[in-house]
Short mmCIF file of C-alpha atoms in Angstrom, two decimals:
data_model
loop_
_atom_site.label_atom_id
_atom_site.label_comp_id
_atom_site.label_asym_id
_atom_site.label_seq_id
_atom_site.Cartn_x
_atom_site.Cartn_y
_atom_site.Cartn_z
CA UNK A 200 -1.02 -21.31 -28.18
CA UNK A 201 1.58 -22.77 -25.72
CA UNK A 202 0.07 -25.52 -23.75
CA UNK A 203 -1.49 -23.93 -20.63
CA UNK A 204 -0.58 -25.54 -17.11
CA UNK A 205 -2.95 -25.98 -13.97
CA UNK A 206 -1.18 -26.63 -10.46
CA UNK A 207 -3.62 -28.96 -9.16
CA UNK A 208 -3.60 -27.57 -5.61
CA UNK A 209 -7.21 -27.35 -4.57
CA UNK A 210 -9.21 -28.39 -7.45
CA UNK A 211 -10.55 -25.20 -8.14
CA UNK A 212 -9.53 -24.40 -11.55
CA UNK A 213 -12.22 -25.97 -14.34
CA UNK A 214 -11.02 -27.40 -17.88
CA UNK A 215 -8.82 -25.16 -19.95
CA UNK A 216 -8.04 -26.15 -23.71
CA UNK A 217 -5.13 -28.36 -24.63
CA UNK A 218 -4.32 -27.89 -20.70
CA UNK A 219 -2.04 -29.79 -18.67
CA UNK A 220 -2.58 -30.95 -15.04
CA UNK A 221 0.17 -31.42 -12.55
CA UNK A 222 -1.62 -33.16 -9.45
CA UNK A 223 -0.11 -31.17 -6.37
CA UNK A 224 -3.04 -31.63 -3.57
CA UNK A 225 -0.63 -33.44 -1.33
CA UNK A 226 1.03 -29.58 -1.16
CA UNK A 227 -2.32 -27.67 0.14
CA UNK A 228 -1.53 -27.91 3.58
CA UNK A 229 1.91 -27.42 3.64
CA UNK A 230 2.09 -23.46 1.35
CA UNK A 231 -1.53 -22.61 1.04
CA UNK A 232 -1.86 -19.17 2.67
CA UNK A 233 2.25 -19.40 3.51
CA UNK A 234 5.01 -21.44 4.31
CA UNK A 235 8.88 -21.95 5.14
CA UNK A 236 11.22 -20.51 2.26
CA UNK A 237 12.46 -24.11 2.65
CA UNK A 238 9.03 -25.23 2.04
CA UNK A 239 8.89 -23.39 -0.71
CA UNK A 240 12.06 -24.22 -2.10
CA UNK A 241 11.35 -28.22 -1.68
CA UNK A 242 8.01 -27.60 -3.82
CA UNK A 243 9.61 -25.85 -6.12
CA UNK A 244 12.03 -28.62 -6.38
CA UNK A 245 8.99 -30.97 -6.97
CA UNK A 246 7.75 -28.72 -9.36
CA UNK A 247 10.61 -28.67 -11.77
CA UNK A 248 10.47 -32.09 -11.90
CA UNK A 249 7.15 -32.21 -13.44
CA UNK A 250 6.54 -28.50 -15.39
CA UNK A 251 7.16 -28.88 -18.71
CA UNK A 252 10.33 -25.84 -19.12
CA UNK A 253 8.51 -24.36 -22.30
CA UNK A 254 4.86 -24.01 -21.56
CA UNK A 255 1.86 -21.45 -21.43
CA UNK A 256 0.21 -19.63 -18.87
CA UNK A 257 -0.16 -20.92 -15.46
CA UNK A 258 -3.26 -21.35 -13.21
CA UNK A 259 -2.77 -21.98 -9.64
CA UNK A 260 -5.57 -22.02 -8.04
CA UNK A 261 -6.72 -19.92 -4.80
CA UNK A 262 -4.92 -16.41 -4.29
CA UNK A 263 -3.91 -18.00 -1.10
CA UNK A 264 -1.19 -20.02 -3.19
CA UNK A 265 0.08 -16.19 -4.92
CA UNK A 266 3.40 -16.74 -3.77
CA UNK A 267 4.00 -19.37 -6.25
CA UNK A 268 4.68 -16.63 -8.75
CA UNK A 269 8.39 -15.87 -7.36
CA UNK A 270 9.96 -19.58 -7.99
CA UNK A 271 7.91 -19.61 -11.49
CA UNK A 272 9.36 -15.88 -12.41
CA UNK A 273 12.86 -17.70 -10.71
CA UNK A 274 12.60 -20.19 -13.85
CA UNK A 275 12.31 -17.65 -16.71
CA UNK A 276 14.64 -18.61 -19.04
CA UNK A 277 17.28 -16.43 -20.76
CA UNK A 278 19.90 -13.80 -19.13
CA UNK A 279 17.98 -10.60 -20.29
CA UNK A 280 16.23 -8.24 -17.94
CA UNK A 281 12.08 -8.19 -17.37
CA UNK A 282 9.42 -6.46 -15.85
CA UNK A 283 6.78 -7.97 -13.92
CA UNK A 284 3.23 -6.73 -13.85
CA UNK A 285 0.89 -8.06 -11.38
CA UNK A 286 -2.86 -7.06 -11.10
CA UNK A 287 -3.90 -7.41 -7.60
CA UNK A 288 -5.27 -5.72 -5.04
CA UNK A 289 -2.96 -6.26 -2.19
CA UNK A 290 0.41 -4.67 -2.36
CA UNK A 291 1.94 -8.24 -1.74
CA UNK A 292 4.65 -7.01 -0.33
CA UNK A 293 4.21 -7.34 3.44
CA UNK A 294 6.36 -8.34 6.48
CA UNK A 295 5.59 -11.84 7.17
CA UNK A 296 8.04 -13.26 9.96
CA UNK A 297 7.19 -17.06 9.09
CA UNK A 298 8.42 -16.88 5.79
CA UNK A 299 6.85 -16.13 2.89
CA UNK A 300 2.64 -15.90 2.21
CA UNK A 301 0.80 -15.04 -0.70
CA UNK A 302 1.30 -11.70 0.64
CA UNK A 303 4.66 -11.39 0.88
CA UNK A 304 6.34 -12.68 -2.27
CA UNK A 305 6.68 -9.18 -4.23
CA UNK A 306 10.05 -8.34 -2.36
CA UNK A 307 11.87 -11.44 -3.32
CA UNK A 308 10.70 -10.95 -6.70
CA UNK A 309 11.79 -7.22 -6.77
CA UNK A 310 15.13 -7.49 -5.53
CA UNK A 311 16.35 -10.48 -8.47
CA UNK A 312 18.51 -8.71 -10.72
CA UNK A 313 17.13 -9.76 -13.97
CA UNK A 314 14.01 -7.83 -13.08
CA UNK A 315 14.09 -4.70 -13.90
CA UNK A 316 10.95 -3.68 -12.34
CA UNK A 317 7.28 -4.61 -10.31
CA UNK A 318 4.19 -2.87 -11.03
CA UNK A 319 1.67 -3.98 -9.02
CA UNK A 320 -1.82 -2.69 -10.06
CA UNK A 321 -4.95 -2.64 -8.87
CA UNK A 322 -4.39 -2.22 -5.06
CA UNK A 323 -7.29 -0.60 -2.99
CA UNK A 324 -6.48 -2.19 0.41
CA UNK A 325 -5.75 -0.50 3.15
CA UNK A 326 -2.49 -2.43 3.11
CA UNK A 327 -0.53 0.44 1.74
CA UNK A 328 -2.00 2.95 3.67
CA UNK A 329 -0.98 4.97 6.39
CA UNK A 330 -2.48 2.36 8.59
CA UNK A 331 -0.23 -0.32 8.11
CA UNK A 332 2.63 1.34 6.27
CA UNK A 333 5.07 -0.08 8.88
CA UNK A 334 4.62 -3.72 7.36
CA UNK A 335 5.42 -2.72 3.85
CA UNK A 336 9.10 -3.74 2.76
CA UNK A 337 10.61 -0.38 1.93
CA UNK A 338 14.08 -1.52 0.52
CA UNK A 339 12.48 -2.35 -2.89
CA UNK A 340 10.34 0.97 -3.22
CA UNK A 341 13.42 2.64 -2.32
CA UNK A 342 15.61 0.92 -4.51
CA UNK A 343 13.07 2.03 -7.05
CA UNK A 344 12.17 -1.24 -8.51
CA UNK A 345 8.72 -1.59 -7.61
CA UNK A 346 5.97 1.04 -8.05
CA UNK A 347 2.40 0.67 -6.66
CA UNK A 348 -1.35 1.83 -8.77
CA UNK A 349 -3.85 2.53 -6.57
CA UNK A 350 -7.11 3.56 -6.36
CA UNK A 351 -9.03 5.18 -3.11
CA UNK A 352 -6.21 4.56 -0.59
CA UNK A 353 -4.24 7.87 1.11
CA UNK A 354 -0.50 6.86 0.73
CA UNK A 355 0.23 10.73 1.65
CA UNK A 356 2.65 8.65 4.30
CA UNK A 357 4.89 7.73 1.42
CA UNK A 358 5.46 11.52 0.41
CA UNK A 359 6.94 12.20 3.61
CA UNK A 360 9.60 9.13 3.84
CA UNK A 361 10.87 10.28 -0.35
CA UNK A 362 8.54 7.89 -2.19
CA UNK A 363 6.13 9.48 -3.89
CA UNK A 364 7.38 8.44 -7.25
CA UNK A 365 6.60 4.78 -6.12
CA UNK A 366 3.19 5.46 -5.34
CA UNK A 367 0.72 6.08 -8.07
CA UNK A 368 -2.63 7.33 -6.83
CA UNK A 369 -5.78 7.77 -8.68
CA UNK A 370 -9.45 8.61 -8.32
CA UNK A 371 -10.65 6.15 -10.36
CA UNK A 372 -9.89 2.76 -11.93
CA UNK A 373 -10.19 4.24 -14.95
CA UNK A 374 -7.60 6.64 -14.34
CA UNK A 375 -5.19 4.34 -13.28
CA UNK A 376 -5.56 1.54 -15.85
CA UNK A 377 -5.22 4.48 -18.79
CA UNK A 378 -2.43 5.90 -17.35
CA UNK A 379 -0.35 2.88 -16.98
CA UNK A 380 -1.32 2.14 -20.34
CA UNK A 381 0.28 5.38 -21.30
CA UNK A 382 3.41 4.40 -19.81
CA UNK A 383 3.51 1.18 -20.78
CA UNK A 384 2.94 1.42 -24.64
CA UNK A 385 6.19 2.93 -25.70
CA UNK A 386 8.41 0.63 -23.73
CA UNK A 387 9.71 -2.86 -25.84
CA UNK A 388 11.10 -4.79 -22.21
CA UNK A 389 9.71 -7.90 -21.43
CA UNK A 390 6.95 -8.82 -19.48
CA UNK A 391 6.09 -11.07 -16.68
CA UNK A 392 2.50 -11.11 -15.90
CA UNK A 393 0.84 -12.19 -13.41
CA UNK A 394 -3.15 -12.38 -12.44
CA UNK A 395 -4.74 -11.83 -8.84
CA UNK A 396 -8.09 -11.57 -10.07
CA UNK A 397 -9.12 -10.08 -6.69
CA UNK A 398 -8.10 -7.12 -8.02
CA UNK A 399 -11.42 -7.70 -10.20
CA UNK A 400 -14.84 -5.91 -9.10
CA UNK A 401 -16.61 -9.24 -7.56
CA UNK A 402 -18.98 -8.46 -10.12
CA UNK A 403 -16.18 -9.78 -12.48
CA UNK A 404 -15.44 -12.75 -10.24
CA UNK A 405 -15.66 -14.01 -6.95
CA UNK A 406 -12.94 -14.35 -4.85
CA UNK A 407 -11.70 -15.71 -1.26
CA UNK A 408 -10.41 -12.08 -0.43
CA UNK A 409 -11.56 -8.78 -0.24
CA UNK A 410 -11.32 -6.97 -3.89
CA UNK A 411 -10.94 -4.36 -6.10
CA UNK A 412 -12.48 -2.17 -8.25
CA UNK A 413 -10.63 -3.25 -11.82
CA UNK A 414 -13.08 -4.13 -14.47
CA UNK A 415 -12.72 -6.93 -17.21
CA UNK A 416 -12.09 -4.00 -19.59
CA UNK A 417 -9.69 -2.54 -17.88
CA UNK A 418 -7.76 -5.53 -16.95
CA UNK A 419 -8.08 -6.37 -20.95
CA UNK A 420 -6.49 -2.54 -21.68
CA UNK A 421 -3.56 -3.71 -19.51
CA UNK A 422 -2.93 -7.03 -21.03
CA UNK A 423 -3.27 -5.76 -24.45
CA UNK A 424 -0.51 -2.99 -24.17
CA UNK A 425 2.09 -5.91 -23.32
CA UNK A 426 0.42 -8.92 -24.72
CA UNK A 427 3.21 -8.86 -27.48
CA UNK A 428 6.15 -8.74 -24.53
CA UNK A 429 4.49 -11.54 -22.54
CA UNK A 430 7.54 -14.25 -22.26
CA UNK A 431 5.46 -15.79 -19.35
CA UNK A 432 2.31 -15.34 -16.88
CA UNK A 433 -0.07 -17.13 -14.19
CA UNK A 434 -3.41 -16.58 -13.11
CA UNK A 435 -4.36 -16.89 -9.49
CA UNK A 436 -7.73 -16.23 -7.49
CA UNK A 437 -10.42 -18.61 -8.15
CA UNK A 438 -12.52 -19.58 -5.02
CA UNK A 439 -11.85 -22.77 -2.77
CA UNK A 440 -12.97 -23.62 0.52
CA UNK A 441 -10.29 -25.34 2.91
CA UNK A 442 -10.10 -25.60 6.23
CA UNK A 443 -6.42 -25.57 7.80
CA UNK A 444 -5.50 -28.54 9.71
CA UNK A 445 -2.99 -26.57 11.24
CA UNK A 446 -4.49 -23.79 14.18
CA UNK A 447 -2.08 -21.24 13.27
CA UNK A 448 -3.07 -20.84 9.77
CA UNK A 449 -6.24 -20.68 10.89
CA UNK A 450 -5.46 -18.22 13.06
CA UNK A 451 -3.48 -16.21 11.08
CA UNK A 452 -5.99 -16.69 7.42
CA UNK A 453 -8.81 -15.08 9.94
CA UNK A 454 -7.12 -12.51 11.02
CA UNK A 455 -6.17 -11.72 7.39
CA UNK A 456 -9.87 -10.84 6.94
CA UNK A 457 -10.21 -14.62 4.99
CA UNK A 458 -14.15 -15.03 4.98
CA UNK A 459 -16.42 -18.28 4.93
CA UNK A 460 -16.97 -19.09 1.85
CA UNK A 461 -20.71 -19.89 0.72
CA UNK A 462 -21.08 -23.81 0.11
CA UNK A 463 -24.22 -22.78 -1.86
CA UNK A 464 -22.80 -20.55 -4.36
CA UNK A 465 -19.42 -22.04 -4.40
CA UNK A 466 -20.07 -23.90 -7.61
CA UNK A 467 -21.85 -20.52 -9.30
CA UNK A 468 -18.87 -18.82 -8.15
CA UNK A 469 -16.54 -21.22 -9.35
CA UNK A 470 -18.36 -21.48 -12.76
CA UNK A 471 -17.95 -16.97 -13.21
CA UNK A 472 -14.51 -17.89 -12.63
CA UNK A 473 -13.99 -20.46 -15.67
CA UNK A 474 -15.61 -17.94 -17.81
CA UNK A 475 -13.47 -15.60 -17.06
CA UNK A 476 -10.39 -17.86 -17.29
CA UNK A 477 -11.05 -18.69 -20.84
CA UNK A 478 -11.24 -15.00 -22.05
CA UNK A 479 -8.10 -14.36 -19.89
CA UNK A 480 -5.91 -17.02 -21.70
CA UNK A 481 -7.60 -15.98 -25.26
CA UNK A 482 -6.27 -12.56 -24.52
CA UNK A 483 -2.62 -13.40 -23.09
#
């Protein structure tokens, strides 16, 4: 197993075999929740500095820190074309005019022409439905290289502006995970993968944002049919309390629907989440 790496960003992620730590807490403040692109760009600078270019799967703490995925999925090496695969339930692909967020990385991703295509699965927010349909990025769902799974959410909206075909609806988890298994299992491209376990059940795991309805079976059915295509991943979502020193991420994490988390179960919490870490990297 390739040696698995933790960004150090909050403290949040427990002891992972053979792991390596790269101490980033002096970054917390300055891209948790969301940040300049320069921002982004001079951690990202920081990080190549320090991240080891072959390694395993990497664990960044909070989801608030999600949009680390795009200048990890920038570093893939090689010139041939990949898909990415994120299970999450938030579209991530939102207008955010300060940047980029943890909820806004999935256009910068889709639109890099090695990949070939984003599946995002696992949504049931309300973000992709007809509610707040006019903060979604539309140029990659029309460019047709990013589809969304859903479960519970009416995205009849999408019908009317030509992109049904980029919206894949079900009644059920279930439903959803089996059918992108369907699809997935005859195709031989590449994989990126990448791990919001808020799309998890809280039963599963406890996390700083509302969540979905994926089980660990299900999320197991969907690593298994491109475990053999995975040429990298991260896992994001454990559960960290922080308090902004800055009011407007405050402000804007609040309005985000961001609740307090419990000091009392934090560590029971935290603990569900190491558990299911460890089966997560066994099965990658």
């Amino acid at each position: 197993m390739r040696t698995p790496i933790v960004l150090d960003l909050d403290g949040s992620v427990g002891a992972l075999p053979g792991r390596l730590v790269l101490p980033l807490r002096e970054w917390e403040e300055p891209i948790r929740f969301g940040c300049s692109v320069s921002s982004l760009r001079r951690f990202s600078a920081d990080l190549v500095e320090t991240l080891p270019r072959e390694h395993g799967t990497v664990f960044m703490g909070s989801g608030d820190f999600h949009h680390l995925t795009w200048p990890l999925v920038e570093r893939v090496p090689g010139k041939e074309s990949f898909q990415v695969v994120v299970l999450d339930n938030h579209p991530d692909n939102m207008r955010f005019p300060f940047g980029v967020h943890c909820g806004s990385w999935v256009r910068r991703v889709a639109m890099m022409r090695r990949v070939s295509h984003v599946h995002v699965i696992g949504i049931t927010s309300g973000d992709i439905g007809r509610g707040h349909a006019w903060e979604n990025y539309l140029g990659p769902l029309r460019a047709g290289k990013l589809t969304y799974w859903s479960t519970g959410v009416d995205t009849i909206w999408a019908l009317k502006l030509g992109l049904g075909a980029r919206f894949r609806s079900f009644l059920t988890s279930e439903g959803m995970v089996d059918a992108f298994v369907k699809m997935q299992a005859s195709s031989s491209e590449p994989v990126y993968l990448s791990i919001d376990k808020d799309a998890y059940a809280p039963d599963v795991a406890m996390t700083n944002w509302d969540q979905g309805t994926l089980s660990e079976a299900g999320g197991e059915a969907i690593i298994r049919v491109v475990r053999g295509r995975v040429i990298a991943s991260d896992v994001t979502g454990e559960i960290s309390r922080y308090r902004y020193r800055s009011w407007w991420k405050r402000k804007l994490s609040a309005m985000d629907g961001q609740d307090e988390i419990d000091a009392g179960r934090l560590a029971v919490w935290q603990a569900q989440q190491h558990a299911l870490n460890l089966r997560i990297l066994a099965a990658i």
